[in-house]
């Protein structure tokens, strides 16, 4: 029951804050209204902004975290569960100060960075008390330049990971704004781990580009050697992305009532039980499954009748406005009232079987 409020952390050599359960319970701790920035860059080592290990009901709310050294927020691969964790209304980003040429030299326009995935998630919530990542603004992720720091990563804003020691299950990702990154979501597994029962709902994703051309760039990169099934994608808007989805034959995905504006390519082979329906695509590639006949498909962005959507970020330090063209529907938009009427109804997919989130 510790609350860290209105604090400033910089030049960290390990982490600004670690919430970790050892021999006793670590529960219901909070960091709020604080600034974490400019951690040390160490080769073959990850310096964290905030690290959570086996702690429950942790609250990370209303903070600004910039260039921490590796991950801004990490749920570590501890295996004891982190149910009830809430990461809400934070500004999490890499600035151009840590961008490199991928060979160890700093350049503000570089394709790589001194850092890894901004939000790295390697342990699980529960079905009754999931982890919630909601209403954050996340941007600036680039491929990790290991000549500068860290242990290697592919440049993602949010990365749920299932590894050999633990799984990544029961997550809600809702109403986040993710931008200016190599990948928005990268879900992956190794050594038989699983990353399942995720709900990805109502997020705005824009300007997802292959800054490093030899690496996957996608709004949703769903892959790995283990179980990456049982995820629902509802009401997301993707504007200007090199790829909407990149994944193999992932099964039991539910992809409905999303809007895609100018996503140039798509790399997806829907697996057994995957349904994509009632989605809208404007100058974008679609996903073909049994429900795709209900999709709205138009060849130009203008046919969306969307308008610009503006939001504020860097709320703790130097607030700035960002406007995203073609991100907000109008009354003329053909997709404005064209969602699936039975959304959220598929049993066992996502964090719950309810249509209310």
GROMACS .gro file of C-alpha atoms in nm:
model
  357
    1UNK     CA    1   0.000   0.000   0.000
    2UNK     CA    2   0.282   0.240  -0.089
    3UNK     CA    3   0.204   0.548  -0.301
    4UNK     CA    4   0.484   0.726  -0.488
    5UNK     CA    5   0.347   1.066  -0.594
    6UNK     CA    6   0.487   1.369  -0.780
    7UNK     CA    7   0.843   1.232  -0.788
    8UNK     CA    8   1.130   1.276  -1.035
    9UNK     CA    9   1.377   1.001  -1.132
   10UNK     CA   10   1.674   1.028  -1.367
   11UNK     CA   11   2.012   0.864  -1.444
   12UNK     CA   12   1.890   0.523  -1.323
   13UNK     CA   13   2.144   0.240  -1.338
   14UNK     CA   14   1.895  -0.045  -1.274
   15UNK     CA   15   1.539   0.092  -1.246
   16UNK     CA   16   1.356   0.392  -1.109
   17UNK     CA   17   1.100   0.179  -0.923
   18UNK     CA   18   1.082  -0.199  -0.864
   19UNK     CA   19   0.765  -0.354  -0.725
   20UNK     CA   20   0.866  -0.708  -0.634
   21UNK     CA   21   0.718  -0.971  -0.405
   22UNK     CA   22   0.981  -1.161  -0.213
   23UNK     CA   23   0.902  -1.356   0.102
   24UNK     CA   24   0.595  -1.144   0.179
   25UNK     CA   25   0.309  -0.996  -0.022
   26UNK     CA   26   0.366  -0.693  -0.243
   27UNK     CA   27   0.019  -0.563  -0.317
   28UNK     CA   28  -0.168  -0.244  -0.407
   29UNK     CA   29   0.131  -0.014  -0.465
   30UNK     CA   30   0.109   0.296  -0.684
   31UNK     CA   31   0.334   0.536  -0.873
   32UNK     CA   32   0.147   0.840  -1.000
   33UNK     CA   33   0.196   1.193  -1.132
   34UNK     CA   34   0.572   1.135  -1.165
   35UNK     CA   35   0.846   1.180  -1.426
   36UNK     CA   36   1.108   0.918  -1.511
   37UNK     CA   37   1.366   1.003  -1.775
   38UNK     CA   38   1.712   0.944  -1.917
   39UNK     CA   39   1.833   0.621  -1.762
   40UNK     CA   40   2.184   0.491  -1.821
   41UNK     CA   41   2.249   0.298  -2.143
   42UNK     CA   42   2.436  -0.026  -2.075
   43UNK     CA   43   2.537  -0.290  -2.326
   44UNK     CA   44   2.398  -0.638  -2.252
   45UNK     CA   45   2.186  -0.499  -1.969
   46UNK     CA   46   1.831  -0.364  -1.943
   47UNK     CA   47   1.771  -0.053  -1.733
   48UNK     CA   48   1.399  -0.014  -1.656
   49UNK     CA   49   1.175   0.274  -1.584
   50UNK     CA   50   0.932   0.067  -1.373
   51UNK     CA   51   0.974  -0.306  -1.314
   52UNK     CA   52   0.705  -0.537  -1.170
   53UNK     CA   53   0.785  -0.887  -1.046
   54UNK     CA   54   0.518  -1.104  -0.879
   55UNK     CA   55   0.347  -0.792  -0.739
   56UNK     CA   56  -0.033  -0.768  -0.756
   57UNK     CA   57  -0.277  -0.478  -0.801
   58UNK     CA   58   0.001  -0.234  -0.894
   59UNK     CA   59  -0.109   0.106  -1.029
   60UNK     CA   60   0.105   0.304  -1.276
   61UNK     CA   61  -0.102   0.615  -1.345
   62UNK     CA   62  -0.049   0.966  -1.489
   63UNK     CA   63   0.329   0.942  -1.534
   64UNK     CA   64   0.568   1.049  -1.809
   65UNK     CA   65   0.857   0.812  -1.887
   66UNK     CA   66   1.118   0.904  -2.149
   67UNK     CA   67   1.434   0.719  -2.256
   68UNK     CA   68   1.467   0.498  -1.945
   69UNK     CA   69   1.749   0.285  -2.086
   70UNK     CA   70   1.549  -0.016  -2.204
   71UNK     CA   71   1.182  -0.076  -2.117
   72UNK     CA   72   0.964   0.204  -1.982
   73UNK     CA   73   0.739  -0.044  -1.802
   74UNK     CA   74   0.824  -0.411  -1.771
   75UNK     CA   75   0.632  -0.695  -1.614
   76UNK     CA   76   0.922  -0.932  -1.564
   77UNK     CA   77   0.936  -1.304  -1.631
   78UNK     CA   78   0.896  -1.400  -1.264
   79UNK     CA   79   0.609  -1.646  -1.296
   80UNK     CA   80   0.411  -1.566  -0.982
   81UNK     CA   81   0.139  -1.357  -1.147
   82UNK     CA   82   0.074  -0.983  -1.162
   83UNK     CA   83  -0.304  -0.981  -1.154
   84UNK     CA   84  -0.475  -0.647  -1.113
   85UNK     CA   85  -0.192  -0.439  -1.258
   86UNK     CA   86  -0.320  -0.119  -1.420
   87UNK     CA   87  -0.106   0.096  -1.651
   88UNK     CA   88  -0.318   0.402  -1.728
   89UNK     CA   89  -0.291   0.751  -1.877
   90UNK     CA   90   0.088   0.760  -1.907
   91UNK     CA   91   0.309   0.919  -2.172
   92UNK     CA   92   0.570   0.654  -2.262
   93UNK     CA   93   0.819   0.734  -2.535
   94UNK     CA   94   1.165   0.738  -2.684
   95UNK     CA   95   1.287   1.074  -2.808
   96UNK     CA   96   1.523   1.125  -3.099
   97UNK     CA   97   1.805   1.183  -2.846
   98UNK     CA   98   1.859   0.805  -2.830
   99UNK     CA   99   1.815   0.722  -3.201
  100UNK     CA  100   2.113   0.568  -3.377
  101UNK     CA  101   2.230   0.450  -3.720
  102UNK     CA  102   2.203   0.088  -3.594
  103UNK     CA  103   2.583   0.073  -3.569
  104UNK     CA  104   2.641   0.260  -3.245
  105UNK     CA  105   2.643   0.621  -3.366
  106UNK     CA  106   2.373   0.863  -3.250
  107UNK     CA  107   2.168   1.041  -3.514
  108UNK     CA  108   1.833   1.201  -3.445
  109UNK     CA  109   1.683   1.048  -3.758
  110UNK     CA  110   1.821   0.699  -3.701
  111UNK     CA  111   1.639   0.372  -3.766
  112UNK     CA  112   1.746   0.217  -3.432
  113UNK     CA  113   1.749   0.328  -3.071
  114UNK     CA  114   1.909   0.289  -2.733
  115UNK     CA  115   1.613   0.097  -2.591
  116UNK     CA  116   1.380  -0.200  -2.636
  117UNK     CA  117   1.001  -0.246  -2.635
  118UNK     CA  118   0.836   0.041  -2.450
  119UNK     CA  119   0.590  -0.180  -2.259
  120UNK     CA  120   0.716  -0.537  -2.212
  121UNK     CA  121   0.475  -0.787  -2.056
  122UNK     CA  122   0.609  -1.129  -1.951
  123UNK     CA  123   0.371  -1.254  -1.682
  124UNK     CA  124  -0.005  -1.294  -1.643
  125UNK     CA  125  -0.317  -1.156  -1.487
  126UNK     CA  126  -0.619  -1.376  -1.422
  127UNK     CA  127  -0.958  -1.406  -1.587
  128UNK     CA  128  -1.123  -1.235  -1.289
  129UNK     CA  129  -0.848  -0.975  -1.240
  130UNK     CA  130  -0.668  -0.909  -1.570
  131UNK     CA  131  -0.383  -0.671  -1.640
  132UNK     CA  132  -0.513  -0.347  -1.795
  133UNK     CA  133  -0.311  -0.122  -2.025
  134UNK     CA  134  -0.551   0.164  -2.095
  135UNK     CA  135  -0.558   0.522  -2.221
  136UNK     CA  136  -0.183   0.562  -2.261
  137UNK     CA  137   0.005   0.753  -2.528
  138UNK     CA  138   0.301   0.549  -2.652
  139UNK     CA  139   0.543   0.644  -2.930
  140UNK     CA  140   0.896   0.642  -3.068
  141UNK     CA  141   0.985   0.269  -3.058
  142UNK     CA  142   1.274   0.164  -3.282
  143UNK     CA  143   1.480  -0.153  -3.332
  144UNK     CA  144   1.734  -0.197  -3.052
  145UNK     CA  145   2.090  -0.101  -3.135
  146UNK     CA  146   2.286  -0.343  -2.917
  147UNK     CA  147   2.605  -0.145  -2.984
  148UNK     CA  148   2.456   0.116  -2.751
  149UNK     CA  149   2.256  -0.082  -2.495
  150UNK     CA  150   2.032  -0.363  -2.392
  151UNK     CA  151   1.988  -0.725  -2.496
  152UNK     CA  152   1.803  -0.701  -2.827
  153UNK     CA  153   1.446  -0.628  -2.942
  154UNK     CA  154   1.260  -0.545  -3.260
  155UNK     CA  155   1.118  -0.201  -3.194
  156UNK     CA  156   0.764  -0.235  -3.058
  157UNK     CA  157   0.546  -0.009  -2.850
  158UNK     CA  158   0.369  -0.292  -2.664
  159UNK     CA  159   0.513  -0.644  -2.647
  160UNK     CA  160   0.328  -0.923  -2.463
  161UNK     CA  161   0.576  -1.211  -2.446
  162UNK     CA  162   0.535  -1.574  -2.340
  163UNK     CA  163   0.865  -1.737  -2.251
  164UNK     CA  164   1.009  -2.052  -2.110
  165UNK     CA  165   0.944  -1.962  -1.746
  166UNK     CA  166   0.605  -1.795  -1.770
  167UNK     CA  167   0.312  -1.701  -1.991
  168UNK     CA  168   0.149  -1.372  -2.086
  169UNK     CA  169  -0.228  -1.412  -2.036
  170UNK     CA  170  -0.537  -1.211  -1.947
  171UNK     CA  171  -0.461  -0.861  -2.077
  172UNK     CA  172  -0.687  -0.574  -2.176
  173UNK     CA  173  -0.538  -0.315  -2.414
  174UNK     CA  174  -0.796  -0.040  -2.452
  175UNK     CA  175  -0.812   0.320  -2.574
  176UNK     CA  176  -0.436   0.363  -2.614
  177UNK     CA  177  -0.281   0.587  -2.879
  178UNK     CA  178   0.027   0.428  -3.033
  179UNK     CA  179   0.235   0.600  -3.299
  180UNK     CA  180   0.570   0.658  -3.469
  181UNK     CA  181   0.703   0.306  -3.408
  182UNK     CA  182   0.840   0.006  -3.595
  183UNK     CA  183   0.551  -0.202  -3.456
  184UNK     CA  184   0.253  -0.105  -3.244
  185UNK     CA  185   0.183  -0.449  -3.092
  186UNK     CA  186   0.427  -0.739  -3.110
  187UNK     CA  187   0.309  -1.055  -2.944
  188UNK     CA  188   0.556  -1.339  -2.948
  189UNK     CA  189   0.657  -1.655  -2.763
  190UNK     CA  190   0.952  -1.889  -2.730
  191UNK     CA  191   1.035  -2.220  -2.561
  192UNK     CA  192   0.671  -2.324  -2.561
  193UNK     CA  193   0.536  -2.022  -2.375
  194UNK     CA  194   0.189  -1.882  -2.441
  195UNK     CA  195   0.048  -1.533  -2.494
  196UNK     CA  196  -0.329  -1.576  -2.505
  197UNK     CA  197  -0.663  -1.435  -2.384
  198UNK     CA  198  -0.592  -1.077  -2.485
  199UNK     CA  199  -0.852  -0.810  -2.569
  200UNK     CA  200  -0.733  -0.529  -2.799
  201UNK     CA  201  -1.014  -0.274  -2.806
  202UNK     CA  202  -1.063   0.085  -2.917
  203UNK     CA  203  -0.698   0.175  -2.977
  204UNK     CA  204  -0.582   0.442  -3.222
  205UNK     CA  205  -0.265   0.337  -3.405
  206UNK     CA  206  -0.097   0.571  -3.652
  207UNK     CA  207   0.230   0.614  -3.841
  208UNK     CA  208   0.374   0.264  -3.805
  209UNK     CA  209   0.676   0.244  -4.035
  210UNK     CA  210   0.970   0.018  -4.116
  211UNK     CA  211   1.239   0.255  -3.999
  212UNK     CA  212   1.471  -0.046  -4.018
  213UNK     CA  213   1.374  -0.203  -4.350
  214UNK     CA  214   1.501  -0.554  -4.277
  215UNK     CA  215   1.266  -0.593  -3.979
  216UNK     CA  216   0.890  -0.657  -3.965
  217UNK     CA  217   0.676  -0.345  -3.933
  218UNK     CA  218   0.308  -0.388  -3.851
  219UNK     CA  219   0.023  -0.251  -3.644
  220UNK     CA  220  -0.037  -0.604  -3.512
  221UNK     CA  221   0.252  -0.851  -3.528
  222UNK     CA  222   0.124  -1.179  -3.389
  223UNK     CA  223   0.384  -1.455  -3.400
  224UNK     CA  224   0.609  -1.689  -3.207
  225UNK     CA  225   0.664  -2.061  -3.171
  226UNK     CA  226   0.412  -2.114  -2.889
  227UNK     CA  227   0.042  -2.050  -2.832
  228UNK     CA  228  -0.070  -1.703  -2.951
  229UNK     CA  229  -0.443  -1.768  -2.984
  230UNK     CA  230  -0.773  -1.653  -2.829
  231UNK     CA  231  -0.738  -1.280  -2.891
  232UNK     CA  232  -1.011  -1.033  -2.987
  233UNK     CA  233  -0.958  -0.710  -3.183
  234UNK     CA  234  -1.255  -0.472  -3.172
  235UNK     CA  235  -1.310  -0.104  -3.258
  236UNK     CA  236  -0.945  -0.028  -3.335
  237UNK     CA  237  -0.849   0.242  -3.586
  238UNK     CA  238  -0.525   0.209  -3.782
  239UNK     CA  239  -0.410   0.507  -3.991
  240UNK     CA  240  -0.099   0.498  -4.211
  241UNK     CA  241   0.082   0.172  -4.143
  242UNK     CA  242   0.318  -0.034  -4.356
  243UNK     CA  243   0.116  -0.341  -4.259
  244UNK     CA  244  -0.207  -0.401  -4.072
  245UNK     CA  245  -0.138  -0.758  -3.958
  246UNK     CA  246   0.168  -0.979  -3.976
  247UNK     CA  247   0.113  -1.333  -3.853
  248UNK     CA  248   0.108  -1.696  -3.948
  249UNK     CA  249  -0.180  -1.939  -3.916
  250UNK     CA  250  -0.300  -1.805  -3.582
  251UNK     CA  251  -0.620  -1.972  -3.468
  252UNK     CA  252  -0.916  -1.844  -3.268
  253UNK     CA  253  -0.872  -1.474  -3.332
  254UNK     CA  254  -1.180  -1.251  -3.344
  255UNK     CA  255  -1.122  -0.941  -3.562
  256UNK     CA  256  -1.435  -0.728  -3.588
  257UNK     CA  257  -1.552  -0.369  -3.626
  258UNK     CA  258  -1.208  -0.221  -3.690
  259UNK     CA  259  -1.123   0.063  -3.931
  260UNK     CA  260  -0.809   0.068  -4.142
  261UNK     CA  261  -0.700   0.380  -4.333
  262UNK     CA  262  -0.407   0.351  -4.573
  263UNK     CA  263  -0.238   0.037  -4.445
  264UNK     CA  264  -0.027  -0.046  -4.745
  265UNK     CA  265   0.018  -0.422  -4.720
  266UNK     CA  266  -0.106  -0.717  -4.526
  267UNK     CA  267   0.067  -1.042  -4.433
  268UNK     CA  268  -0.178  -1.281  -4.273
  269UNK     CA  269  -0.299  -1.638  -4.317
  270UNK     CA  270  -0.603  -1.683  -4.090
  271UNK     CA  271  -0.596  -2.011  -3.901
  272UNK     CA  272  -0.873  -2.234  -3.772
  273UNK     CA  273  -1.144  -2.050  -3.581
  274UNK     CA  274  -1.029  -1.701  -3.683
  275UNK     CA  275  -1.313  -1.469  -3.778
  276UNK     CA  276  -1.275  -1.126  -3.942
  277UNK     CA  277  -1.605  -0.946  -4.005
  278UNK     CA  278  -1.769  -0.603  -4.016
  279UNK     CA  279  -1.433  -0.433  -4.068
  280UNK     CA  280  -1.380  -0.125  -4.285
  281UNK     CA  281  -1.084  -0.082  -4.519
  282UNK     CA  282  -0.998   0.238  -4.706
  283UNK     CA  283  -0.703   0.208  -4.946
  284UNK     CA  284  -0.603  -0.095  -4.740
  285UNK     CA  285  -0.578  -0.472  -4.763
  286UNK     CA  286  -0.842  -0.684  -4.595
  287UNK     CA  287  -0.856  -1.016  -4.414
  288UNK     CA  288  -1.061  -1.288  -4.581
  289UNK     CA  289  -1.259  -1.522  -4.356
  290UNK     CA  290  -1.617  -1.649  -4.352
  291UNK     CA  291  -1.753  -1.318  -4.223
  292UNK     CA  292  -1.571  -1.086  -4.464
  293UNK     CA  293  -1.879  -1.036  -4.684
  294UNK     CA  294  -1.993  -0.781  -4.424
  295UNK     CA  295  -1.680  -0.569  -4.466
  296UNK     CA  296  -1.676  -0.217  -4.607
  297UNK     CA  297  -1.403  -0.188  -4.869
  298UNK     CA  298  -1.326   0.136  -5.057
  299UNK     CA  299  -1.033   0.214  -5.282
  300UNK     CA  300  -0.963   0.566  -5.156
  301UNK     CA  301  -0.914   0.730  -4.817
  302UNK     CA  302  -1.153   1.011  -4.914
  303UNK     CA  303  -1.440   0.762  -4.921
  304UNK     CA  304  -1.408   0.717  -4.545
  305UNK     CA  305  -1.529   1.076  -4.489
  306UNK     CA  306  -1.312   1.074  -4.178
  307UNK     CA  307  -1.166   1.394  -4.040
  308UNK     CA  308  -0.865   1.482  -3.826
  309UNK     CA  309  -0.847   1.377  -3.462
  310UNK     CA  310  -0.627   1.577  -3.224
  311UNK     CA  311  -0.496   1.480  -2.882
  312UNK     CA  312  -0.248   1.604  -2.621
  313UNK     CA  313   0.061   1.422  -2.494
  314UNK     CA  314   0.359   1.488  -2.261
  315UNK     CA  315   0.104   1.593  -2.003
  316UNK     CA  316   0.348   1.609  -1.709
  317UNK     CA  317   0.623   1.823  -1.867
  318UNK     CA  318   0.573   2.007  -2.198
  319UNK     CA  319   0.222   1.938  -2.333
  320UNK     CA  320   0.199   1.919  -2.710
  321UNK     CA  321  -0.086   1.861  -2.952
  322UNK     CA  322  -0.076   1.590  -3.219
  323UNK     CA  323  -0.333   1.577  -3.499
  324UNK     CA  324  -0.393   1.261  -3.702
  325UNK     CA  325  -0.552   1.310  -4.040
  326UNK     CA  326  -0.844   1.082  -4.134
  327UNK     CA  327  -0.872   0.926  -3.787
  328UNK     CA  328  -1.216   1.043  -3.669
  329UNK     CA  329  -1.541   0.928  -3.832
  330UNK     CA  330  -1.819   1.169  -3.921
  331UNK     CA  331  -2.190   1.121  -3.977
  332UNK     CA  332  -2.111   1.063  -4.346
  333UNK     CA  333  -1.863   0.782  -4.277
  334UNK     CA  334  -2.001   0.450  -4.409
  335UNK     CA  335  -1.856   0.267  -4.107
  336UNK     CA  336  -1.995   0.503  -3.840
  337UNK     CA  337  -2.283   0.269  -3.748
  338UNK     CA  338  -2.181  -0.050  -3.922
  339UNK     CA  339  -2.024  -0.255  -3.642
  340UNK     CA  340  -2.101  -0.617  -3.564
  341UNK     CA  341  -2.417  -0.642  -3.351
  342UNK     CA  342  -2.294  -0.949  -3.160
  343UNK     CA  343  -1.941  -0.837  -3.086
  344UNK     CA  344  -1.767  -1.002  -2.790
  345UNK     CA  345  -1.989  -1.308  -2.797
  346UNK     CA  346  -1.737  -1.581  -2.885
  347UNK     CA  347  -1.669  -1.808  -2.591
  348UNK     CA  348  -1.317  -1.831  -2.450
  349UNK     CA  349  -1.166  -1.553  -2.663
  350UNK     CA  350  -1.024  -1.241  -2.499
  351UNK     CA  351  -1.044  -1.160  -2.129
  352UNK     CA  352  -1.416  -1.237  -2.102
  353UNK     CA  353  -1.722  -1.338  -2.303
  354UNK     CA  354  -1.900  -1.008  -2.234
  355UNK     CA  355  -1.968  -0.737  -2.492
  356UNK     CA  356  -1.906  -0.475  -2.220
  357UNK     CA  357  -1.542  -0.385  -2.148
   0.00000   0.00000   0.00000
